[in-house]
């Protein structure tokens, strides 16, 4: 894979970033506006069908070469990171600058197919399932969702050499047993229980191996492997079995990137580098070593951990850690996102990590609203010798008073 090309994308990203997307709440009307504005000298747009609620699902094609690369995103309505990146890629492909020779090479040697936003009804509500709340990615066999049928029909139409199955994962996954978020997780989905590696799946692993080399420059330690379970009802496993080298990319968390704009940039770099590497056959020189040694996704992160607090009750003193997570509550009327913090775990969290951590050795906590319960909005007063008081608001530790 081409390190220099990736670096060029990294430093010039601002030129291609689609400014219409400011937050991760990408809607169908946004992408239709952008698709309608695409340069028809470069892109061909076709309507592949309609979602349950009648929203058009569009296929965007560019290039006229032999190598077929298919990318689909937002099959889960609240997983929009790659959708944003795909529109950045459209801006790159329609640019005119120092990358012109790369563009020409890509258009001459590859045909690119993009199905951004497979699940527009889910995107409208910013939720995983489709209109009936069916998980489209468990519908590859039964085929009851119009969106799943459209994805499958489009796949059959293209018969791509490479497929990129683009998702977002739990933002609190870490890369193995570390405090580092799994910002990008990869998987070459399995097509059988045994995890056989044939040529199709082997090529997917080689592409991922190359992408790990590239991503190690930008997010070292923040790359992981997605759970390796064979799931025949999912599209990735099905497409791998049908002979398209399929690569699952899961965008996870990154500190202070709630709207996923940095991770979107990483998607832009890795997807374009993959296209370029497939066109150049660079992936053929890759081994499986980095892929095989990737730490697995692990759920070992809280947004905030308060450690070693003492709780005094009925003459007993207990030493506890408190794990607190933030959830988002979107207000349609104001367009604001409110952050709700709640206590997820009380007890020994010594083998967990916090995005933020505070050590309260020597302090004791008093729950101001009665007993400390899981699910509580944290409302504690933390004291040391009656001198310092803290309150937790929206996951932030607020210094209340010095007496
Ligand atoms: Zn997903």
Coordinates of C-alpha atoms and ligand atoms in Angstrom, one line a residue:
X1 CA 0.0 0.0 0.0
X2 CA 1.2 3.5 -0.9
X3 CA 2.3 5.4 2.2
X4 CA 3.0 8.6 0.3
X5 CA -0.5 8.6 -1.2
X6 CA -2.0 8.1 2.2
X7 CA 0.1 11.0 3.6
X8 CA -1.0 13.2 0.7
X9 CA -4.6 12.4 1.6
X10 CA -4.0 13.1 5.2
X11 CA -2.5 16.6 4.7
X12 CA -4.9 17.7 1.9
X13 CA -8.0 16.3 3.5
X14 CA -9.5 19.8 4.1
X15 CA -9.8 20.2 0.3
X16 CA -12.1 17.2 0.0
X17 CA -14.1 17.3 3.2
X18 CA -17.8 17.6 2.4
X19 CA -18.9 20.5 4.5
X20 CA -22.6 19.7 4.4
X21 CA -21.9 17.1 7.1
X22 CA -21.2 18.7 10.5
X23 CA -22.5 15.9 12.7
X24 CA -23.0 12.2 12.5
X25 CA -26.7 12.6 12.1
X26 CA -26.6 12.2 8.3
X27 CA -30.0 12.0 6.7
X28 CA -31.3 10.8 3.3
X29 CA -32.3 14.3 2.2
X30 CA -28.6 15.4 2.7
X31 CA -27.1 12.7 0.6
X32 CA -29.8 13.1 -2.1
X33 CA -28.9 16.8 -2.4
X34 CA -25.2 15.8 -2.8
X35 CA -25.9 13.0 -5.2
X36 CA -28.0 15.3 -7.4
X37 CA -25.1 17.7 -7.6
X38 CA -22.5 15.1 -8.7
X39 CA -20.6 15.8 -12.0
X40 CA -22.2 13.5 -14.5
X41 CA -19.0 13.5 -16.5
X42 CA -17.5 11.4 -13.7
X43 CA -20.4 9.7 -11.9
X44 CA -23.3 7.6 -13.1
X45 CA -26.2 7.5 -10.6
X46 CA -29.0 4.8 -10.7
X47 CA -31.9 4.2 -8.5
X48 CA -31.8 0.6 -7.1
X49 CA -35.2 0.7 -5.4
X50 CA -37.0 2.2 -2.4
X51 CA -36.8 1.7 1.4
X52 CA -39.8 0.5 3.4
X53 CA -41.0 4.2 3.6
X54 CA -40.3 4.9 0.0
X55 CA -36.9 6.6 0.1
X56 CA -34.8 6.0 -3.0
X57 CA -31.6 4.0 -2.5
X58 CA -29.1 5.2 -5.1
X59 CA -26.0 3.5 -6.5
X60 CA -23.2 5.8 -7.6
X61 CA -20.6 4.5 -10.1
X62 CA -17.3 5.9 -11.3
X63 CA -14.6 4.6 -13.6
X64 CA -14.6 2.1 -16.4
X65 CA -11.8 -0.3 -15.5
X66 CA -11.8 -4.1 -15.0
X67 CA -11.4 -4.3 -11.2
X68 CA -14.7 -3.9 -9.5
X69 CA -14.9 -2.5 -6.0
X70 CA -18.2 -2.2 -4.2
X71 CA -18.6 -0.1 -1.0
X72 CA -21.9 0.1 1.0
X73 CA -22.5 2.0 4.2
X74 CA -25.0 2.8 6.9
X75 CA -26.9 -0.5 6.7
X76 CA -27.4 0.4 10.3
X77 CA -29.1 3.8 10.4
X78 CA -27.0 5.2 13.2
X79 CA -23.7 4.2 11.7
X80 CA -22.9 7.1 9.4
X81 CA -19.1 7.6 9.6
X82 CA -18.3 5.9 6.3
X83 CA -21.2 7.6 4.6
X84 CA -19.6 10.9 5.3
X85 CA -16.3 9.6 4.1
X86 CA -17.8 8.3 0.8
X87 CA -18.9 11.8 0.0
X88 CA -15.4 13.1 0.8
X89 CA -14.2 10.4 -1.6
X90 CA -16.6 11.8 -4.3
X91 CA -15.1 15.2 -3.8
X92 CA -11.6 13.7 -4.2
X93 CA -12.6 11.9 -7.3
X94 CA -14.1 15.0 -8.9
X95 CA -11.1 17.2 -8.0
X96 CA -8.4 18.6 -10.3
X97 CA -5.0 18.9 -8.7
X98 CA -1.8 17.1 -8.1
X99 CA -3.6 13.8 -7.8
X100 CA -4.9 13.9 -11.4
X101 CA -2.6 11.0 -12.5
X102 CA -3.9 8.8 -9.6
X103 CA -7.5 9.6 -10.5
X104 CA -6.9 8.7 -14.2
X105 CA -5.2 5.4 -13.2
X106 CA -8.2 4.6 -10.9
X107 CA -10.8 5.4 -13.5
X108 CA -8.9 3.5 -16.2
X109 CA -8.4 0.4 -14.1
X110 CA -11.3 0.1 -11.7
X111 CA -15.0 0.5 -11.6
X112 CA -16.1 1.9 -8.3
X113 CA -19.6 1.3 -6.9
X114 CA -21.0 3.0 -3.9
X115 CA -24.3 2.4 -2.1
X116 CA -24.2 5.0 0.6
X117 CA -26.9 4.7 3.2
X118 CA -28.5 1.3 2.7
X119 CA -31.0 2.1 5.5
X120 CA -32.4 5.6 5.0
X121 CA -35.5 5.0 7.2
X122 CA -33.2 4.0 10.1
X123 CA -31.0 7.0 9.4
X124 CA -34.0 9.3 9.7
X125 CA -34.5 8.1 13.3
X126 CA -30.8 7.7 13.8
X127 CA -31.3 4.1 14.9
X128 CA -29.9 0.7 14.0
X129 CA -32.9 -1.1 12.5
X130 CA -35.1 -0.3 9.4
X131 CA -38.6 1.1 9.6
X132 CA -39.9 -2.1 11.3
X133 CA -36.7 -2.1 13.4
X134 CA -35.5 -5.2 11.7
X135 CA -31.7 -5.5 11.7
X136 CA -30.9 -5.6 8.0
X137 CA -27.6 -7.3 8.7
X138 CA -29.5 -10.4 9.9
X139 CA -31.7 -10.6 6.9
X140 CA -29.3 -12.0 4.3
X141 CA -31.1 -15.3 4.2
X142 CA -34.7 -14.5 4.9
X143 CA -34.7 -11.4 2.8
X144 CA -37.7 -9.6 4.3
X145 CA -36.4 -6.1 4.2
X146 CA -36.6 -4.1 1.0
X147 CA -33.2 -2.6 1.9
X148 CA -31.6 -6.1 2.2
X149 CA -33.1 -7.1 -1.1
X150 CA -31.7 -3.9 -2.7
X151 CA -28.2 -4.6 -1.3
X152 CA -28.3 -8.2 -2.5
X153 CA -29.6 -7.3 -6.0
X154 CA -27.0 -4.6 -6.3
X155 CA -24.3 -7.1 -5.2
X156 CA -25.5 -9.6 -7.8
X157 CA -25.5 -7.0 -10.5
X158 CA -21.9 -5.9 -9.9
X159 CA -20.2 -9.2 -9.0
X160 CA -17.4 -7.2 -7.5
X161 CA -13.9 -8.4 -6.9
X162 CA -13.7 -6.5 -3.6
X163 CA -16.5 -5.5 -1.2
X164 CA -16.3 -3.0 1.7
X165 CA -18.9 -3.5 4.4
X166 CA -18.9 -0.2 6.3
X167 CA -20.2 0.1 9.8
X168 CA -19.8 1.8 13.2
X169 CA -19.2 -0.2 16.4
X170 CA -19.5 0.4 20.1
X171 CA -17.4 3.6 20.8
X172 CA -16.2 2.0 24.1
X173 CA -14.5 -1.0 22.5
X174 CA -10.8 -1.1 23.2
X175 CA -8.0 -2.7 21.2
X176 CA -7.4 -5.8 23.3
X177 CA -6.7 -5.3 27.0
X178 CA -5.6 -1.7 26.8
X179 CA -7.0 1.8 27.4
X180 CA -6.8 2.6 23.7
X181 CA -10.1 2.8 21.9
X182 CA -10.7 0.4 18.9
X183 CA -11.0 3.4 16.5
X184 CA -10.9 1.1 13.5
X185 CA -11.6 -2.6 13.6
X186 CA -11.3 -4.9 10.7
X187 CA -12.5 -8.3 9.8
X188 CA -12.4 -10.5 6.8
X189 CA -15.7 -12.1 7.5
X190 CA -15.9 -15.9 7.7
X191 CA -17.8 -18.0 5.2
X192 CA -17.9 -21.1 7.3
X193 CA -17.7 -22.2 11.0
X194 CA -14.0 -23.3 10.6
X195 CA -12.8 -19.9 9.3
X196 CA -11.3 -21.4 6.1
X197 CA -9.1 -19.1 4.2
X198 CA -9.6 -19.6 0.5
X199 CA -8.3 -17.2 -2.3
X200 CA -11.3 -14.9 -1.9
X201 CA -10.9 -14.5 1.9
X202 CA -7.1 -14.5 1.7
X203 CA -7.2 -11.5 -0.6
X204 CA -9.5 -9.7 1.8
X205 CA -7.0 -10.4 4.6
X206 CA -4.1 -9.1 2.5
X207 CA -5.9 -5.8 1.8
X208 CA -6.6 -5.4 5.5
X209 CA -2.9 -6.3 6.3
X210 CA -1.9 -3.4 4.0
X211 CA -4.4 -1.1 5.6
X212 CA -3.1 -1.9 9.1
X213 CA 0.4 -0.8 7.9
X214 CA -1.1 2.5 6.7
X215 CA -3.3 3.1 9.8
X216 CA -0.4 2.4 12.1
X217 CA 1.0 5.8 11.0
X218 CA -2.1 7.7 12.2
X219 CA -3.8 5.7 15.0
X220 CA -1.1 3.3 16.4
X221 CA -2.6 1.0 19.0
X222 CA -6.1 2.0 18.1
X223 CA -6.7 -0.8 15.5
X224 CA -8.4 -4.1 16.4
X225 CA -10.0 -7.1 15.0
X226 CA -13.8 -7.6 15.1
X227 CA -15.2 -10.7 16.7
X228 CA -14.7 -13.7 14.4
X229 CA -18.0 -15.3 14.5
X230 CA -19.6 -17.0 11.5
X231 CA -23.0 -15.4 11.0
X232 CA -24.7 -16.6 7.8
X233 CA -27.6 -14.1 8.2
X234 CA -25.2 -11.2 7.7
X235 CA -24.3 -9.8 4.3
X236 CA -20.5 -9.7 4.8
X237 CA -20.3 -13.5 5.4
X238 CA -22.7 -14.2 2.6
X239 CA -20.8 -12.0 0.1
X240 CA -17.4 -13.6 1.1
X241 CA -19.0 -17.0 0.4
X242 CA -20.2 -15.8 -3.0
X243 CA -16.7 -14.9 -4.1
X244 CA -16.3 -11.2 -3.4
X245 CA -13.3 -10.5 -1.2
X246 CA -15.1 -8.8 1.6
X247 CA -13.7 -6.4 4.2
X248 CA -15.6 -5.3 7.2
X249 CA -14.5 -1.9 8.5
X250 CA -16.0 -0.8 11.9
X251 CA -15.5 2.8 13.1
X252 CA -15.4 2.9 16.8
X253 CA -14.4 5.7 19.3
X254 CA -11.8 8.4 19.5
X255 CA -11.4 10.7 22.5
X256 CA -13.3 14.0 22.1
X257 CA -14.7 12.9 18.7
X258 CA -18.4 12.4 19.5
X259 CA -19.4 13.4 16.0
X260 CA -16.8 11.1 14.5
X261 CA -15.2 13.7 12.3
X262 CA -11.6 12.5 12.9
X263 CA -12.7 8.9 12.3
X264 CA -14.4 10.0 9.1
X265 CA -11.0 11.3 7.9
X266 CA -9.4 7.9 8.8
X267 CA -12.1 6.2 6.7
X268 CA -11.4 8.6 3.8
X269 CA -7.7 7.7 3.9
X270 CA -8.1 4.0 4.4
X271 CA -10.8 3.5 1.7
X272 CA -9.0 5.5 -1.0
X273 CA -5.7 3.9 -0.1
X274 CA -7.4 0.5 -0.4
X275 CA -8.8 1.5 -3.9
X276 CA -5.4 2.6 -5.0
X277 CA -3.7 -0.5 -3.5
X278 CA -6.2 -2.8 -5.3
X279 CA -5.7 -1.0 -8.6
X280 CA -1.9 -1.3 -8.2
X281 CA -2.1 -4.9 -7.0
X282 CA -0.1 -3.8 -4.0
X283 CA -2.1 -6.1 -1.7
X284 CA -0.7 -9.2 -3.4
X285 CA 2.6 -8.6 -1.6
X286 CA 1.0 -8.5 1.8
X287 CA 1.2 -11.4 4.3
X288 CA -1.3 -12.2 7.0
X289 CA 1.0 -11.2 9.9
X290 CA -0.4 -7.9 11.1
X291 CA -4.0 -9.2 10.6
X292 CA -3.4 -12.3 12.6
X293 CA -1.7 -10.4 15.4
X294 CA -4.4 -7.7 15.8
X295 CA -5.7 -7.4 19.3
X296 CA -9.4 -8.3 19.5
X297 CA -12.1 -5.8 20.3
X298 CA -12.7 -5.7 24.0
X299 CA -15.3 -4.0 26.1
X300 CA -13.2 -2.5 28.8
X301 CA -13.8 1.2 28.7
X302 CA -16.0 3.6 30.7
X303 CA -16.3 7.3 29.9
X304 CA -15.3 8.2 33.4
X305 CA -13.9 6.1 36.3
X306 CA -13.7 7.4 39.9
X307 CA -11.3 5.1 41.7
X308 CA -10.7 4.1 45.3
X309 CA -13.6 6.1 46.8
X310 CA -14.6 5.3 50.3
X311 CA -18.3 4.9 51.0
X312 CA -19.3 5.0 54.7
X313 CA -22.7 3.5 55.6
X314 CA -23.9 1.8 58.8
X315 CA -20.5 2.0 60.3
X316 CA -18.9 0.1 57.5
X317 CA -16.4 1.5 55.0
X318 CA -16.3 0.1 51.5
X319 CA -13.7 0.9 48.9
X320 CA -15.2 1.2 45.4
X321 CA -14.6 2.3 41.9
X322 CA -17.5 3.9 40.0
X323 CA -17.8 3.5 36.2
X324 CA -19.9 6.2 34.5
X325 CA -21.0 6.4 30.9
X326 CA -22.6 9.1 28.9
X327 CA -25.5 8.6 26.6
X328 CA -26.8 11.1 24.1
X329 CA -30.3 12.5 24.0
X330 CA -31.0 14.4 20.8
X331 CA -33.6 17.1 20.9
X332 CA -35.2 17.3 17.4
X333 CA -36.6 20.8 18.1
X334 CA -33.5 22.5 19.2
X335 CA -31.1 20.3 17.3
X336 CA -29.0 20.0 20.4
X337 CA -27.5 16.9 21.9
X338 CA -27.8 16.5 25.6
X339 CA -25.4 14.3 27.4
X340 CA -26.8 12.1 30.2
X341 CA -24.3 10.5 32.5
X342 CA -25.2 7.5 34.5
X343 CA -23.5 5.1 36.9
X344 CA -23.0 1.7 35.1
X345 CA -20.9 -0.2 37.6
X346 CA -20.0 0.1 41.3
X347 CA -17.2 -2.1 42.7
X348 CA -13.8 -3.3 41.6
X349 CA -13.0 -1.8 38.1
X350 CA -9.2 -2.4 38.3
X351 CA -9.2 -4.2 35.0
X352 CA -11.2 -1.5 33.2
X353 CA -10.1 1.8 31.8
X354 CA -11.7 5.2 31.8
X355 CA -11.5 7.8 29.0
X356 CA -11.2 10.1 32.0
X357 CA -10.1 8.8 35.4
X358 CA -9.7 10.3 38.8
X359 CA -8.1 8.7 41.7
X360 CA -9.9 9.5 45.0
X361 CA -7.7 7.6 47.4
X362 CA -8.3 9.2 50.7
X363 CA -11.7 10.7 49.8
X364 CA -15.1 9.5 50.6
X365 CA -18.3 9.9 48.7
X366 CA -21.8 10.8 49.8
X367 CA -24.6 10.2 47.4
X368 CA -26.7 13.3 47.7
X369 CA -29.9 11.7 46.5
X370 CA -29.9 8.7 48.8
X371 CA -28.1 5.4 48.1
X372 CA -25.8 4.9 45.2
X373 CA -27.5 2.9 42.5
X374 CA -26.6 1.6 39.1
X375 CA -28.4 3.6 36.5
X376 CA -28.3 6.7 38.7
X377 CA -27.5 10.0 37.3
X378 CA -24.3 10.7 39.3
X379 CA -25.0 13.2 42.0
X380 CA -22.3 12.7 44.6
X381 CA -20.5 14.9 46.9
X382 CA -16.9 13.8 47.3
X383 CA -15.1 15.0 50.3
X384 CA -11.7 14.9 51.9
X385 CA -11.6 16.2 55.4
X386 CA -14.5 18.5 54.6
X387 CA -12.2 20.5 52.5
X388 CA -13.0 19.8 48.9
X389 CA -16.3 19.0 47.3
X390 CA -17.0 17.7 43.8
X391 CA -20.1 17.2 41.9
X392 CA -20.4 15.2 38.7
X393 CA -22.4 16.8 35.9
X394 CA -22.7 15.5 32.4
X395 CA -19.8 13.2 33.1
X396 CA -17.6 16.1 34.1
X397 CA -16.2 16.4 37.5
X398 CA -17.1 19.8 38.7
X399 CA -15.0 21.3 41.5
X400 CA -17.6 22.8 43.8
X401 CA -16.0 24.5 46.7
X402 CA -13.0 24.9 48.8
X403 CA -13.8 25.4 52.4
Ligands
LIG1 ZN1 -23.4 -2.0 11.8

